[in-house]
Amino acid sequence: MLYAQHRHSLLLIFQALDAAGKDGAIKHVMSGVNPQGCQVYSFRQPSAEEQDHDFLWRSAVRLPERGRIGIFNRSYYEEVIVVRVHPELLQAEHLPDEPKDLPTLWKERYRSINDFESHLQRNGTHVLKFHLHISKEEQRKRLLARIEKPEKNWKLQPADVEERKRWKEYRKAYEACLGATSSSTAPWHVVPADDKINARLIIAQIILETLRGLKMSYPSLNPVRQKELRSIRARLGK
């Protein structure tokens, strides 16, 4: 109905620390959806072209069209989480003014994000944001599993272990971000991620409730179109 009605779109944003289960949640929750109506983007380190634009640009050009579900595996929120933990990354963004007051920079970016999401909501794109909250001990177990299971070896990078040393910094960055960017139109859903099965059930339920709340229906046909279909049926035979 979302695809057929062609009036609304859904944007699902997944943010989490490494090994929290974003990939698995996307795979399992969206497994029953027609892939023609979905598109998934994984945002990694920005390219040179992306760094030559404002921090929202690379996400804006990948927004879902009307009638579709867009899924962001990480997103523009990296710019107030990872970059906050690693402010040296700002050097590559070619900002017009050298940021001297970082707390003010983060507040300005929070405001830009809130304005952006309000704009999307007003124009028919409904934003659902999920933060998969994993404990430090569970993350340790899952990183070890990536070593013990050959089919998961490719997932583990040395940087993943190095970033664990900044656990408290990441938690602080997430707390500040979630508090500043959870709004009535685009609230954050903090999902306990140590239990993968329940985490996926929670995410699926929120998506279903949102879709049902849109009160969609298949497009009705006007008399001219109905007459046209009757004519086509006559030509095809009963």
Backbone as CSV, one residue per row, in Angstrom:
resi,resn,N_x,N_y,N_z,CA_x,CA_y,CA_z,C_x,C_y,C_z
1,MET,0.821,-1.209,0.000,0.000,0.000,0.000,0.858,1.263,0.000
2,LEU,1.971,1.227,0.721,2.884,2.366,0.731,3.359,2.677,-0.683
3,TYR,3.733,1.620,-1.408,4.235,1.766,-2.775,3.122,2.213,-3.716
4,ALA,1.945,1.610,-3.563,0.836,1.900,-4.464,0.270,3.302,-4.246
5,GLN,0.159,3.701,-2.978,-0.411,5.023,-2.684,0.513,6.145,-3.125
6,HIS,1.823,5.919,-2.994,2.829,6.840,-3.527,2.716,8.251,-2.935
7,ARG,2.454,8.311,-1.632,2.360,9.617,-0.966,3.341,9.757,0.199
8,HIS,3.617,8.659,0.851,4.509,8.674,2.011,5.790,7.898,1.694
9,SER,6.807,8.135,2.491,8.004,7.293,2.479,8.450,7.106,3.923
10,LEU,9.251,6.084,4.132,9.724,5.752,5.474,11.241,5.719,5.463
11,LEU,11.856,6.394,6.423,13.310,6.376,6.566,13.658,5.736,7.906
12,LEU,14.339,4.603,7.849,14.775,3.897,9.055,16.259,4.150,9.264
13,ILE,16.611,4.694,10.421,18.007,4.997,10.737,18.473,4.073,11.861
14,PHE,19.579,3.370,11.624,20.151,2.474,12.624,21.521,3.004,13.042
15,GLN,21.660,3.276,14.321,22.938,3.732,14.883,23.307,2.837,16.058
16,ALA,24.579,2.522,16.167,25.024,1.678,17.279,26.536,1.591,17.276
17,LEU,27.063,1.110,18.388,28.485,0.788,18.445,28.721,-0.508,17.680
18,ASP,29.984,-0.825,17.417,30.331,-2.028,16.671,29.756,-3.272,17.342
19,ALA,29.278,-4.217,16.517,28.783,-5.524,16.944,27.438,-5.471,17.671
20,ALA,26.734,-4.351,17.579,25.446,-4.250,18.256,24.337,-4.964,17.498
21,GLY,24.568,-5.311,16.236,23.587,-6.090,15.493,22.776,-5.327,14.477
22,LYS,23.319,-4.227,13.954,22.575,-3.455,12.949,22.304,-4.273,11.697
23,ASP,23.350,-4.925,11.171,23.207,-5.707,9.938,22.167,-6.810,10.108
24,GLY,22.257,-7.526,11.212,21.329,-8.624,11.457,19.901,-8.139,11.627
25,ALA,19.731,-7.005,12.310,18.391,-6.457,12.510,17.773,-6.066,11.172
26,ILE,18.550,-5.412,10.326,18.046,-5.012,9.006,17.673,-6.246,8.193
27,LYS,18.532,-7.252,8.205,18.293,-8.470,7.425,17.026,-9.181,7.879
28,HIS,16.852,-9.370,9.184,15.724,-10.142,9.691,14.416,-9.357,9.671
29,VAL,14.459,-8.102,10.097,13.224,-7.319,10.177,12.651,-7.054,8.790
30,MET,13.515,-6.804,7.820,13.039,-6.444,6.483,12.924,-7.646,5.542
31,SER,13.118,-8.864,6.051,13.131,-10.049,5.189,11.786,-10.310,4.526
32,GLY,10.691,-9.841,5.116,9.381,-10.088,4.532,8.875,-8.975,3.646
33,VAL,9.710,-7.990,3.373,9.293,-6.836,2.576,9.758,-6.996,1.136
34,ASN,8.920,-6.623,0.202,9.277,-6.679,-1.216,10.510,-5.811,-1.466
35,PRO,11.599,-6.391,-1.946,12.829,-5.605,-2.136,12.697,-4.475,-3.145
36,GLN,11.671,-4.533,-4.010,11.477,-3.446,-4.972,11.122,-2.135,-4.281
37,GLY,10.603,-2.231,-3.067,10.195,-1.014,-2.365,11.170,-0.565,-1.305
38,CYS,12.363,-1.183,-1.257,13.354,-0.860,-0.221,14.705,-0.514,-0.834
39,GLN,15.456,0.285,-0.105,16.835,0.568,-0.495,17.656,0.771,0.775
40,VAL,18.807,0.126,0.819,19.668,0.184,2.003,20.983,0.863,1.646
41,TYR,21.408,1.787,2.517,22.698,2.445,2.327,23.514,2.306,3.606
42,SER,24.752,1.882,3.449,25.676,1.813,4.579,26.662,2.957,4.449
43,PHE,26.668,3.824,5.422,27.535,4.995,5.367,28.842,4.704,6.089
44,ARG,29.903,4.733,5.338,31.230,4.501,5.899,32.017,5.811,5.881
45,GLN,33.322,5.729,5.828,34.144,6.938,5.820,33.784,7.798,4.606
46,PRO,33.538,9.102,4.814,33.131,9.974,3.698,34.193,10.037,2.601
47,SER,33.724,10.135,1.364,34.631,10.299,0.229,35.063,11.757,0.133
48,ALA,36.015,12.027,-0.735,36.473,13.412,-0.928,35.329,14.284,-1.427
49,GLU,34.505,13.744,-2.320,33.370,14.518,-2.825,32.382,14.847,-1.709
50,GLU,32.112,13.873,-0.853,31.168,14.087,0.248,31.705,15.101,1.246
51,GLN,33.002,15.106,1.454,33.590,16.062,2.392,33.614,17.482,1.841
52,ASP,33.388,17.622,0.540,33.316,18.949,-0.068,31.922,19.555,0.035
53,HIS,30.984,18.830,0.639,29.628,19.323,0.864,29.364,19.413,2.366
54,ASP,28.207,19.996,2.725,27.832,20.035,4.131,27.571,18.625,4.641
55,PHE,27.568,18.431,5.948,27.563,17.084,6.521,26.265,16.317,6.292
56,LEU,25.195,16.997,5.869,23.929,16.313,5.602,23.789,15.879,4.141
57,TRP,24.660,16.389,3.278,24.478,16.206,1.838,24.457,14.747,1.403
58,ARG,25.420,13.959,1.859,25.512,12.590,1.354,24.321,11.734,1.777
59,SER,23.663,12.122,2.869,22.454,11.417,3.277,21.249,11.930,2.504
60,ALA,21.202,13.236,2.258,20.054,13.831,1.568,19.876,13.252,0.169
61,VAL,20.975,12.983,-0.531,20.862,12.481,-1.905,20.447,11.009,-1.942
62,ARG,20.372,10.357,-0.785,19.989,8.946,-0.726,18.659,8.739,0.001
63,LEU,17.909,9.790,0.166,16.609,9.670,0.823,15.648,8.856,-0.038
64,PRO,14.724,8.131,0.594,13.779,7.316,-0.183,12.747,8.173,-0.915
65,GLU,12.392,7.740,-2.132,11.330,8.411,-2.876,9.986,8.072,-2.232
66,ARG,8.951,8.796,-2.637,7.612,8.501,-2.137,7.249,7.064,-2.500
67,GLY,6.665,6.378,-1.550,6.267,4.993,-1.779,7.333,3.975,-1.428
68,ARG,8.475,4.431,-0.929,9.573,3.503,-0.641,10.022,3.577,0.816
69,ILE,10.743,2.541,1.221,11.361,2.495,2.545,12.867,2.620,2.357
70,GLY,13.465,3.633,2.945,14.911,3.811,2.909,15.510,3.391,4.242
71,ILE,16.619,2.700,4.198,17.272,2.204,5.412,18.701,2.720,5.435
72,PHE,19.038,3.451,6.486,20.395,3.967,6.657,21.104,3.147,7.733
73,ASN,22.140,2.409,7.330,23.003,1.709,8.272,24.123,2.689,8.635
74,ARG,23.968,3.354,9.752,24.699,4.568,10.129,24.159,5.702,9.262
75,SER,24.530,6.929,9.590,23.884,8.060,8.909,24.638,9.345,9.211
76,TYR,23.943,10.461,9.004,24.524,11.764,9.333,24.799,11.905,10.829
77,TYR,24.269,11.010,11.633,24.544,11.058,13.076,26.003,10.731,13.398
78,GLU,26.704,10.098,12.456,28.130,9.867,12.653,28.878,11.183,12.858
79,GLU,28.315,12.266,12.290,28.981,13.571,12.354,28.878,14.233,13.729
80,VAL,28.037,13.690,14.604,27.969,14.212,15.970,28.281,13.120,16.988
81,ILE,28.713,11.965,16.489,29.109,10.873,17.386,30.579,10.536,17.152
82,VAL,30.879,9.929,15.990,32.268,9.564,15.699,33.149,10.808,15.629
83,VAL,32.660,11.836,14.950,33.465,13.053,14.805,33.619,13.761,16.152
84,ARG,32.642,13.609,17.022,32.778,14.206,18.360,33.869,13.485,19.156
85,VAL,33.932,12.161,19.007,34.972,11.394,19.690,36.334,11.622,19.029
86,HIS,36.308,11.870,17.704,37.544,12.110,16.949,37.458,13.475,16.259
87,PRO,37.551,14.570,16.990,37.406,15.902,16.385,38.462,16.218,15.329
88,GLU,39.547,15.451,15.292,40.569,15.673,14.268,40.017,15.423,12.862
89,LEU,38.913,14.668,12.770,38.297,14.400,11.468,37.712,15.659,10.842
90,LEU,37.483,16.668,11.640,36.940,17.927,11.113,37.901,18.596,10.139
91,GLN,39.186,18.288,10.255,40.178,18.915,9.391,39.908,18.631,7.910
92,ALA,39.331,17.461,7.624,39.092,17.065,6.234,37.766,17.584,5.690
93,GLU,36.981,18.286,6.512,35.651,18.716,6.081,35.636,20.113,5.464
94,HIS,36.766,20.793,5.461,36.884,22.091,4.792,35.806,23.085,5.252
95,LEU,35.610,23.154,6.552,34.597,24.077,7.083,35.000,25.519,6.797
96,PRO,34.031,26.402,6.569,34.365,27.789,6.215,35.109,28.532,7.321
97,ASP,34.828,28.158,8.577,35.514,28.766,9.714,36.100,27.665,10.581
98,GLU,37.294,27.884,11.048,37.936,26.920,11.934,37.133,26.808,13.226
99,PRO,36.600,25.605,13.562,35.806,25.477,14.793,36.683,25.618,16.035
100,LYS,36.422,26.669,16.794,37.192,26.908,18.012,36.422,26.461,19.242
101,ASP,35.100,26.520,19.151,34.252,26.152,20.269,33.466,24.904,19.879
102,LEU,34.014,23.726,20.192,33.384,22.484,19.764,31.993,22.267,20.355
103,PRO,31.737,22.579,21.631,30.372,22.414,22.150,29.332,23.187,21.328
104,THR,29.701,24.385,20.863,28.779,25.161,20.031,28.578,24.491,18.676
105,LEU,29.653,23.931,18.120,29.545,23.235,16.832,28.570,22.068,16.919
106,TRP,28.658,21.288,18.000,27.743,20.142,18.138,26.303,20.630,18.274
107,LYS,26.087,21.680,19.031,24.729,22.216,19.200,24.173,22.697,17.862
108,GLU,25.018,23.324,17.056,24.570,23.798,15.741,24.212,22.621,14.836
109,ARG,24.992,21.553,14.928,24.701,20.375,14.111,23.427,19.677,14.588
110,TYR,23.212,19.633,15.899,21.957,19.074,16.409,20.775,19.869,15.850
111,ARG,20.909,21.172,15.840,19.826,22.016,15.329,19.591,21.773,13.841
112,SER,20.670,21.628,13.083,20.538,21.338,11.651,19.832,20.005,11.430
113,ILE,20.183,19.014,12.240,19.558,17.694,12.124,18.068,17.770,12.454
114,ASN,17.723,18.461,13.537,16.313,18.585,13.920,15.509,19.302,12.839
115,ASP,16.080,20.364,12.293,15.398,21.101,11.215,15.221,20.213,9.985
116,PHE,16.253,19.443,9.666,16.226,18.552,8.511,15.135,17.496,8.659
117,GLU,15.056,16.884,9.834,14.067,15.833,10.057,12.652,16.389,10.125
118,SER,12.496,17.602,10.644,11.180,18.244,10.635,10.740,18.525,9.203
119,HIS,11.679,18.959,8.376,11.390,19.204,6.962,10.944,17.914,6.276
120,LEU,11.637,16.819,6.560,11.273,15.538,5.960,9.866,15.121,6.378
121,GLN,9.569,15.266,7.655,8.259,14.883,8.171,7.148,15.688,7.501
122,ARG,7.366,16.986,7.360,6.348,17.844,6.735,6.103,17.463,5.279
123,ASN,7.102,16.850,4.670,6.990,16.515,3.252,6.742,15.028,3.008
124,GLY,6.306,14.323,4.046,5.847,12.950,3.852,6.844,11.849,4.105
125,THR,8.071,12.188,4.541,9.049,11.149,4.888,9.067,10.984,6.401
126,HIS,8.640,9.832,6.861,8.531,9.569,8.295,9.824,8.914,8.781
127,VAL,10.450,9.524,9.759,11.775,9.098,10.213,11.658,8.259,11.478
128,LEU,12.175,7.032,11.412,12.246,6.161,12.582,13.719,5.928,12.912
129,LYS,14.105,6.266,14.126,15.521,6.189,14.511,15.705,5.150,15.616
130,PHE,16.602,4.206,15.370,16.854,3.128,16.322,18.306,3.161,16.784
131,HIS,18.481,3.252,18.089,19.824,3.103,18.663,19.878,1.749,19.349
132,LEU,20.675,0.847,18.804,20.827,-0.480,19.392,21.852,-0.391,20.517
133,HIS,21.369,-0.515,21.739,22.213,-0.313,22.918,22.786,-1.648,23.385
134,ILE,24.086,-1.795,23.217,24.773,-3.036,23.595,25.663,-2.791,24.806
135,SER,25.785,-3.785,25.671,26.675,-3.664,26.820,28.113,-3.935,26.393
136,LYS,29.040,-3.459,27.181,30.454,-3.626,26.831,30.854,-5.104,26.849
137,GLU,30.312,-5.866,27.799,30.651,-7.279,27.888,30.081,-8.058,26.698
138,GLU,28.849,-7.745,26.294,28.261,-8.425,25.143,29.014,-8.083,23.866
139,GLN,29.465,-6.844,23.763,30.252,-6.476,22.588,31.544,-7.293,22.546
140,ARG,32.179,-7.465,23.700,33.416,-8.257,23.766,33.175,-9.680,23.259
141,LYS,32.053,-10.284,23.683,31.733,-11.653,23.262,31.519,-11.725,21.753
142,ARG,30.842,-10.745,21.211,30.545,-10.778,19.771,31.794,-10.510,18.934
143,LEU,32.690,-9.687,19.436,33.944,-9.466,18.714,34.791,-10.736,18.719
144,LEU,34.791,-11.440,19.856,35.518,-12.706,19.928,34.910,-13.733,18.971
145,ALA,33.573,-13.711,18.855,32.894,-14.652,17.950,33.298,-14.413,16.506
146,ARG,33.630,-13.182,16.185,34.060,-12.872,14.820,35.436,-13.479,14.514
147,ILE,36.167,-13.774,15.557,37.469,-14.443,15.378,37.270,-15.958,15.317
148,GLU,36.391,-16.467,16.177,36.207,-17.913,16.307,35.428,-18.520,15.139
149,LYS,34.584,-17.724,14.480,33.795,-18.235,13.360,34.398,-17.728,12.051
150,PRO,34.981,-18.619,11.250,35.658,-18.199,10.011,34.792,-17.347,9.099
151,GLU,33.498,-17.646,9.034,32.630,-16.882,8.140,32.406,-15.448,8.617
152,LYS,32.861,-15.150,9.847,32.714,-13.791,10.364,34.046,-13.054,10.487
153,ASN,35.132,-13.724,10.099,36.462,-13.112,10.225,36.545,-11.769,9.511
154,TRP,35.897,-11.672,8.360,35.993,-10.462,7.543,35.409,-9.241,8.238
155,LYS,34.548,-9.483,9.210,33.876,-8.366,9.880,34.772,-7.631,10.878
156,LEU,35.766,-8.327,11.424,36.575,-7.738,12.498,37.776,-6.997,11.949
157,GLN,37.905,-5.748,12.373,39.037,-4.907,12.000,39.781,-4.474,13.264
158,PRO,41.092,-4.266,13.179,41.848,-3.813,14.357,41.257,-2.549,14.977
159,ALA,40.700,-1.683,14.129,40.127,-0.430,14.637,38.952,-0.675,15.567
160,ASP,38.225,-1.797,15.357,37.084,-2.107,16.212,37.513,-2.275,17.665
161,VAL,38.658,-2.933,17.850,39.172,-3.157,19.197,39.731,-1.865,19.776
162,GLU,40.389,-1.079,18.936,40.940,0.197,19.400,39.835,1.133,19.883
163,GLU,38.709,1.130,19.174,37.612,2.028,19.538,36.990,1.656,20.880
164,ARG,37.127,0.407,21.293,36.597,-0.002,22.615,37.252,0.777,23.745
165,LYS,38.486,1.225,23.512,39.185,2.008,24.529,38.498,3.348,24.779
166,ARG,37.645,3.761,23.827,36.937,5.038,23.942,35.465,4.821,24.298
167,TRP,35.193,3.729,24.968,33.811,3.360,25.293,33.074,4.493,26.002
168,LYS,33.688,5.051,27.033,33.035,6.114,27.800,32.802,7.348,26.941
169,GLU,33.733,7.653,26.049,33.567,8.812,25.174,32.397,8.608,24.213
170,TYR,32.279,7.394,23.688,31.160,7.100,22.793,29.826,7.149,23.532
171,ARG,29.815,6.606,24.727,28.572,6.630,25.502,28.157,8.082,25.783
172,LYS,29.112,8.917,26.113,28.831,10.326,26.361,28.316,11.010,25.105
173,ALA,28.929,10.702,23.961,28.506,11.301,22.692,27.090,10.863,22.333
174,TYR,26.781,9.582,22.550,25.436,9.088,22.259,24.400,9.720,23.187
175,GLU,24.703,9.829,24.458,23.759,10.416,25.407,23.432,11.853,25.033
176,ALA,24.462,12.611,24.670,24.242,14.005,24.279,23.428,14.083,22.994
177,CYS,23.763,13.237,22.041,23.078,13.243,20.743,21.617,12.846,20.877
178,LEU,21.345,11.754,21.572,19.967,11.278,21.707,19.107,12.283,22.452
179,GLY,19.690,12.901,23.457,18.935,13.890,24.211,18.608,15.134,23.406
180,ALA,19.509,15.510,22.507,19.330,16.749,21.741,18.527,16.569,20.462
181,THR,18.415,15.331,19.967,17.789,15.132,18.647,16.568,14.210,18.679
182,SER,16.074,13.896,19.853,14.851,13.102,19.950,13.685,14.070,20.045
183,SER,12.872,14.127,19.005,11.775,15.091,18.935,10.441,14.365,18.840
184,SER,9.354,15.126,18.924,8.019,14.514,18.833,7.775,13.936,17.443
185,THR,8.374,14.541,16.421,8.176,14.049,15.052,9.166,12.955,14.681
186,ALA,10.346,12.966,15.295,11.361,11.956,14.985,12.058,11.512,16.265
187,PRO,11.345,10.750,17.109,11.940,10.322,18.380,12.955,9.207,18.194
188,TRP,13.866,9.111,19.134,14.796,7.988,19.155,14.150,6.817,19.883
189,HIS,14.383,5.615,19.364,13.959,4.387,20.034,15.228,3.670,20.479
190,VAL,15.463,3.648,21.773,16.651,2.971,22.309,16.276,1.514,22.550
191,VAL,16.893,0.613,21.783,16.526,-0.805,21.794,17.611,-1.609,22.503
192,PRO,17.277,-2.327,23.594,18.267,-3.190,24.239,18.736,-4.248,23.248
193,ALA,20.020,-4.268,22.951,20.522,-5.097,21.848,21.266,-6.349,22.283
194,ASP,21.431,-6.583,23.581,22.120,-7.802,24.006,21.320,-9.040,23.612
195,ASP,19.997,-8.935,23.622,19.106,-10.012,23.201,18.676,-9.722,21.767
196,LYS,19.299,-10.375,20.800,19.049,-10.065,19.386,17.604,-10.314,18.975
197,ILE,17.024,-11.427,19.451,15.664,-11.783,19.031,14.663,-10.726,19.484
198,ASN,14.730,-10.343,20.741,13.794,-9.334,21.246,14.042,-7.973,20.615
199,ALA,15.306,-7.654,20.348,15.619,-6.377,19.699,14.935,-6.302,18.336
200,ARG,14.997,-7.382,17.579,14.377,-7.402,16.257,12.858,-7.324,16.351
201,LEU,12.278,-7.976,17.349,10.829,-7.910,17.548,10.385,-6.489,17.878
202,ILE,11.154,-5.816,18.713,10.826,-4.433,19.091,10.863,-3.530,17.864
203,ILE,11.912,-3.658,17.067,12.055,-2.831,15.863,10.905,-3.096,14.895
204,ALA,10.592,-4.373,14.668,9.508,-4.730,13.746,8.174,-4.150,14.215
205,GLN,7.920,-4.220,15.527,6.652,-3.712,16.053,6.526,-2.204,15.857
206,ILE,7.607,-1.475,16.072,7.584,-0.019,15.896,7.325,0.345,14.440
207,ILE,7.968,-0.384,13.524,7.759,-0.119,12.091,6.310,-0.397,11.699
208,LEU,5.764,-1.528,12.155,4.380,-1.876,11.841,3.404,-0.835,12.380
209,GLU,3.616,-0.403,13.617,2.721,0.589,14.215,2.769,1.900,13.435
210,THR,3.953,2.267,12.987,4.093,3.502,12.207,3.350,3.395,10.880
211,LEU,3.516,2.278,10.178,2.841,2.088,8.898,1.322,2.074,9.072
212,ARG,0.847,1.398,10.114,-0.596,1.366,10.358,-1.135,2.750,10.686
213,GLY,-0.309,3.546,11.360,-0.730,4.891,11.725,-0.903,5.818,10.537
214,LEU,-0.347,5.457,9.396,-0.498,6.282,8.195,-1.874,6.118,7.559
215,LYS,-2.607,5.084,8.014,-3.987,4.837,7.535,-4.052,4.841,6.001
216,MET,-3.224,4.031,5.414,-3.141,3.974,3.961,-4.201,3.035,3.385
217,SER,-4.421,3.164,2.120,-5.300,2.265,1.384,-4.835,2.254,-0.065
218,TYR,-5.278,1.235,-0.801,-4.932,1.203,-2.210,-5.688,2.313,-2.940
219,PRO,-5.089,2.924,-3.931,-5.736,4.037,-4.632,-7.079,3.611,-5.237
220,SER,-8.095,4.453,-5.068,-9.397,4.182,-5.682,-9.396,4.737,-7.106
221,LEU,-10.189,4.127,-7.954,-10.228,4.521,-9.354,-11.410,5.447,-9.627
222,ASN,-11.175,6.468,-10.429,-12.273,7.357,-10.809,-13.112,6.689,-11.899
223,PRO,-14.299,7.205,-12.173,-15.186,6.574,-13.174,-14.543,6.385,-14.536
224,VAL,-13.726,7.340,-14.967,-13.076,7.236,-16.269,-12.138,6.024,-16.299
225,ARG,-11.373,5.878,-15.229,-10.433,4.750,-15.161,-11.184,3.424,-15.062
226,GLN,-12.287,3.385,-14.308,-13.083,2.162,-14.195,-13.649,1.749,-15.558
227,LYS,-14.118,2.744,-16.309,-14.642,2.468,-17.646,-13.543,1.917,-18.547
228,GLU,-12.343,2.478,-18.401,-11.212,2.016,-19.197,-10.895,0.556,-18.891
229,LEU,-10.933,0.180,-17.605,-10.656,-1.201,-17.225,-11.717,-2.155,-17.775
230,ARG,-12.982,-1.721,-17.754,-14.041,-2.562,-18.315,-13.809,-2.795,-19.804
231,SER,-13.336,-1.752,-20.466,-13.051,-1.868,-21.896,-11.905,-2.842,-22.139
232,ILE,-10.888,-2.768,-21.299,-9.741,-3.674,-21.432,-10.173,-5.108,-21.185
233,ARG,-11.030,-5.292,-20.177,-11.524,-6.634,-19.875,-12.302,-7.223,-21.055
234,ALA,-13.108,-6.363,-21.683,-13.885,-6.822,-22.833,-12.979,-7.274,-23.969
235,ARG,-11.885,-6.551,-24.175,-10.969,-6.913,-25.241,-10.202,-8.198,-24.936
236,LEU,-9.938,-8.421,-23.622,-9.206,-9.618,-23.223,-10.114,-10.837,-23.178
237,GLY,-11.389,-10.621,-23.052,-12.319,-11.736,-22.918,-12.517,-12.098,-21.466
238,LYS,-13.634,-12.703,-21.133,-13.933,-13.055,-19.733,-13.250,-14.353,-19.339
